[in-house]
């Protein structure tokens, strides 16, 4: 058992044991093997089911010489940012990789991303491409309403790292990302925090935008390595409209959001960071 694995895989989860089980199947199938798994449960009410799932996967990963760690948050934070920060605090790896509990990695995901970030040792973050899967008719109808009649399906097109473009739109999904743990803590030192725990939407957009603002770099791995599942309980389709930006200019939206957090009911926790 490696006490210092190369990669720490961080999964934030809430009350979706069947989806989490599918995600863990995909992690267990990775061709790259030098990693640990950190699950942070954001106070799921189905405690016994989650405990049974963790026990099952602890044994399966142990057979591969991989450690799985599970942590339970006592009070639900309402979003992915708080659990992700807690997971990174526990991480022992040189690199951090994320998998949202409703998505899947393809077997070569970690091998491709580790190979890319270590190809020059000057890159702070790498990201790959998605394959969209629409799981049910309800999700399809919700997508049509959210995307003006179109339904995002199939392989996405890769977008090269462009900090200026990030001020207008996000083109990087959390589950495609692997980054240096050192670069993460450098951003924390300069900005005061990692994942912004005051947000309830667009946490991945905020994260990569600030990654660029604080001088960290990134590059595209132009390969589909993640299956992204659209389903009727997808956060992107179920959060209230008040959580959506009034403009595609994220920088301006951030200024507006910070000014209205208290009125919306999501003030930044005093001990969030």
C-alpha positions in Angstrom: 0.0 0.0 0.0 1.5 3.3 -1.1 1.4 5.9 1.7 1.9 8.7 -0.9 -0.1 7.9 -4.1 0.5 10.0 -7.1 -3.2 10.9 -7.5 -6.0 11.6 -5.0 -9.4 11.1 -6.5 -12.0 13.3 -4.8 -15.7 12.5 -5.0 -18.3 14.7 -3.4 -21.7 13.0 -3.1 -25.1 13.4 -1.7 -27.9 10.9 -1.5 -27.2 9.1 -4.8 -25.8 5.7 -3.9 -26.7 4.0 -7.1 -25.0 6.7 -9.2 -22.1 6.7 -6.8 -21.8 2.9 -7.3 -21.6 3.4 -11.0 -18.9 6.1 -10.6 -16.8 3.8 -8.4 -17.1 1.0 -11.0 -15.4 3.4 -13.5 -12.7 4.4 -11.0 -11.9 0.8 -10.2 -11.6 0.1 -13.9 -8.7 2.6 -14.4 -5.7 1.3 -16.2 -3.5 3.7 -14.1 -3.2 2.3 -10.5 -1.2 4.8 -8.4 -4.1 6.6 -6.7 -6.3 6.8 -3.6 -10.0 7.5 -3.5 -11.6 10.0 -1.1 -15.4 10.1 -0.8 -16.9 13.1 1.0 -20.6 12.5 1.8 -22.4 15.8 2.2 -24.8 14.5 5.0 -26.8 12.0 2.9 -29.9 10.8 4.8 -29.5 7.2 3.5 -26.7 6.5 5.9 -26.9 2.7 6.1 -27.0 2.4 2.3 -24.0 4.6 1.9 -22.1 2.8 4.6 -22.8 -0.6 2.9 -21.6 0.9 -0.4 -18.4 2.2 1.1 -17.7 -1.1 2.8 -18.1 -3.0 -0.4 -15.8 -0.7 -2.4 -13.2 -0.5 0.3 -12.7 -4.3 -0.1 -12.7 -4.1 -3.9 -10.1 -1.3 -4.1 -8.0 -3.1 -1.4 -7.7 -6.0 -3.8 -5.9 -3.6 -6.2 -3.7 -2.2 -3.4 -5.7 1.1 -3.5 -7.0 2.8 -0.4 -10.5 4.3 -0.2 -11.3 6.9 2.5 -14.8 8.0 3.3 -15.8 11.1 5.3 -19.2 12.2 6.4 -20.2 15.9 6.7 -22.5 16.3 9.7 -24.6 19.1 8.1 -25.5 19.3 4.4 -23.7 22.2 2.7 -26.0 22.3 -0.3 -23.3 22.1 -3.0 -20.1 20.5 -4.2 -17.6 23.1 -3.1 -17.5 22.5 0.7 -17.0 18.7 0.3 -14.3 19.1 -2.4 -12.3 21.4 -0.1 -12.6 18.9 2.7 -11.5 16.1 0.4 -8.4 18.0 -0.8 -7.4 18.7 2.8 -7.2 15.0 3.3 -5.5 14.2 0.0 -2.0 12.7 0.0 -1.4 12.7 -3.7 0.7 15.0 -5.9 -2.3 15.5 -8.1 -6.0 16.0 -7.5 -8.6 14.5 -9.8 -12.4 14.9 -9.5 -15.3 12.7 -10.4 -18.9 13.9 -9.8 -21.0 11.1 -8.4 -23.3 11.0 -11.4 -20.6 10.7 -14.0 -18.2 8.0 -15.2 -14.6 7.9 -16.2 -13.5 5.8 -19.2 -10.7 3.3 -18.3 -7.8 5.4 -19.7 -8.9 8.7 -18.0 -6.2 8.9 -15.3 -3.5 7.5 -17.5 -4.2 10.1 -20.2 -4.3 13.0 -17.8 -1.3 12.0 -15.7 0.7 11.5 -18.8 -0.2 14.9 -20.1 0.5 16.9 -17.0 3.9 15.1 -16.6 4.9 15.5 -20.2 6.5 18.9 -19.5 6.3 19.4 -15.7 5.3 23.1 -16.2 1.5 22.6 -16.5 -0.7 23.2 -13.4 -3.9 21.6 -14.6 -5.1 19.4 -17.5 -8.7 18.7 -18.7 -10.2 16.3 -21.2 -13.5 16.1 -23.2 -16.9 14.8 -22.3 -19.4 12.5 -23.9 -23.0 13.6 -23.1 -25.6 10.9 -22.3 -29.3 11.7 -21.9 -30.7 9.2 -19.5 -34.4 9.6 -19.8 -37.3 11.5 -21.6 -37.8 13.8 -18.6 -34.2 14.9 -18.8 -34.5 15.4 -22.6 -37.5 17.7 -22.2 -35.7 19.7 -19.4 -32.7 20.1 -21.7 -34.8 21.4 -24.5 -36.2 24.1 -22.2 -32.7 24.9 -20.8 -31.0 25.0 -24.2 -33.6 26.7 -26.5 -34.8 23.5 -28.0 -31.5 21.8 -28.5 -30.2 18.7 -26.6 -26.5 18.4 -25.9 -25.6 14.8 -26.8 -22.5 12.9 -27.9 -18.9 14.0 -27.9 -18.1 17.6 -26.9 -15.5 19.6 -28.9 -12.3 20.4 -27.0 -11.5 24.0 -26.3 -7.9 25.0 -25.8 -7.0 26.9 -22.6 -8.0 30.5 -22.9 -8.3 32.6 -19.8 -10.0 35.5 -21.6 -12.7 33.2 -22.9 -13.3 31.9 -19.3 -14.6 35.4 -18.4 -17.4 34.8 -20.9 -18.2 31.1 -20.6 -17.1 27.8 -19.1 -15.7 25.1 -21.2 -14.2 22.8 -18.5 -16.2 20.3 -16.5 -15.1 19.2 -13.0 -15.0 15.5 -13.9 -12.5 16.1 -16.7 -9.9 17.9 -14.4 -6.6 16.8 -12.9 -4.4 19.4 -11.3 -1.3 19.9 -9.2 -2.1 19.9 -5.5 0.7 22.5 -5.0 -0.9 24.9 -7.5 -4.2 24.5 -5.7 -2.6 25.6 -2.4 -0.8 28.4 -4.2 -4.2 29.7 -5.3 -5.5 29.3 -1.7 -2.6 31.3 -0.4 -3.1 34.1 -2.9 -7.0 34.3 -2.8 -7.8 33.0 0.6 -9.8 29.9 -0.5 -10.0 27.0 -3.0 -13.5 26.0 -4.1 -15.8 28.9 -3.3 -18.2 27.6 -0.6 -20.6 30.5 -0.9 -21.8 29.4 -4.4 -24.7 27.1 -5.2 -24.2 27.0 -9.0 -21.3 27.3 -11.4 -18.7 26.2 -8.9 -16.5 24.6 -11.6 -16.7 27.8 -13.7 -15.7 29.9 -10.7 -12.8 27.5 -9.9 -11.2 27.5 -13.3 -11.8 31.2 -13.8 -10.0 32.0 -10.6 -7.3 29.4 -11.5 -6.5 31.6 -14.4 -6.8 34.9 -12.6 -4.3 33.8 -10.0 -1.7 32.9 -12.6 -2.1 29.1 -12.8 -2.0 27.5 -16.3 -3.7 24.6 -17.9 -3.9 22.6 -21.1 -6.5 20.5 -23.0 -6.1 16.8 -23.4 -8.0 16.5 -26.7 -9.6 13.2 -25.9 -13.0 12.0 -24.6 -12.4 10.3 -21.3 -15.6 11.1 -19.3 -19.2 10.1 -19.7 -21.4 12.9 -18.5 -25.0 11.8 -17.6 -27.9 14.2 -18.0 -30.8 13.0 -15.8 -33.9 14.5 -14.4 -32.2 15.2 -11.0 -29.1 16.9 -12.6 -28.3 20.0 -10.6 -27.8 22.0 -13.8 -31.5 21.3 -14.6 -33.1 21.6 -11.1 -31.5 24.6 -9.4 -33.9 27.6 -9.3 -33.5 30.3 -11.9 -32.2 32.8 -9.3 -29.0 30.7 -9.2 -28.4 31.3 -12.9 -26.2 34.2 -14.0 -28.0 37.2 -15.5 -25.2 37.5 -18.1 -22.7 35.2 -19.7 -20.0 37.5 -18.3 -19.0 35.5 -15.2 -16.8 38.3 -13.8 -19.8 40.7 -13.7 -22.1 38.0 -12.3 -19.7 37.3 -9.5 -19.8 41.0 -8.5 -23.6 40.9 -8.5 -23.8 37.6 -6.6 -21.4 38.6 -3.9 -23.5 41.8 -3.3 -26.8 39.8 -3.1 -25.8 36.6 -1.3 -27.4 37.6 2.0 -30.7 38.4 0.3 -30.7 35.1 -1.6 -30.1 33.2 1.6 -26.7 31.9 1.0 -24.3 34.0 3.0 -20.7 32.9 3.1 -20.1 30.8 6.2 -17.7 32.6 8.6 -15.6 29.5 8.8 -16.0 28.4 5.2 -12.3 28.7 4.3 
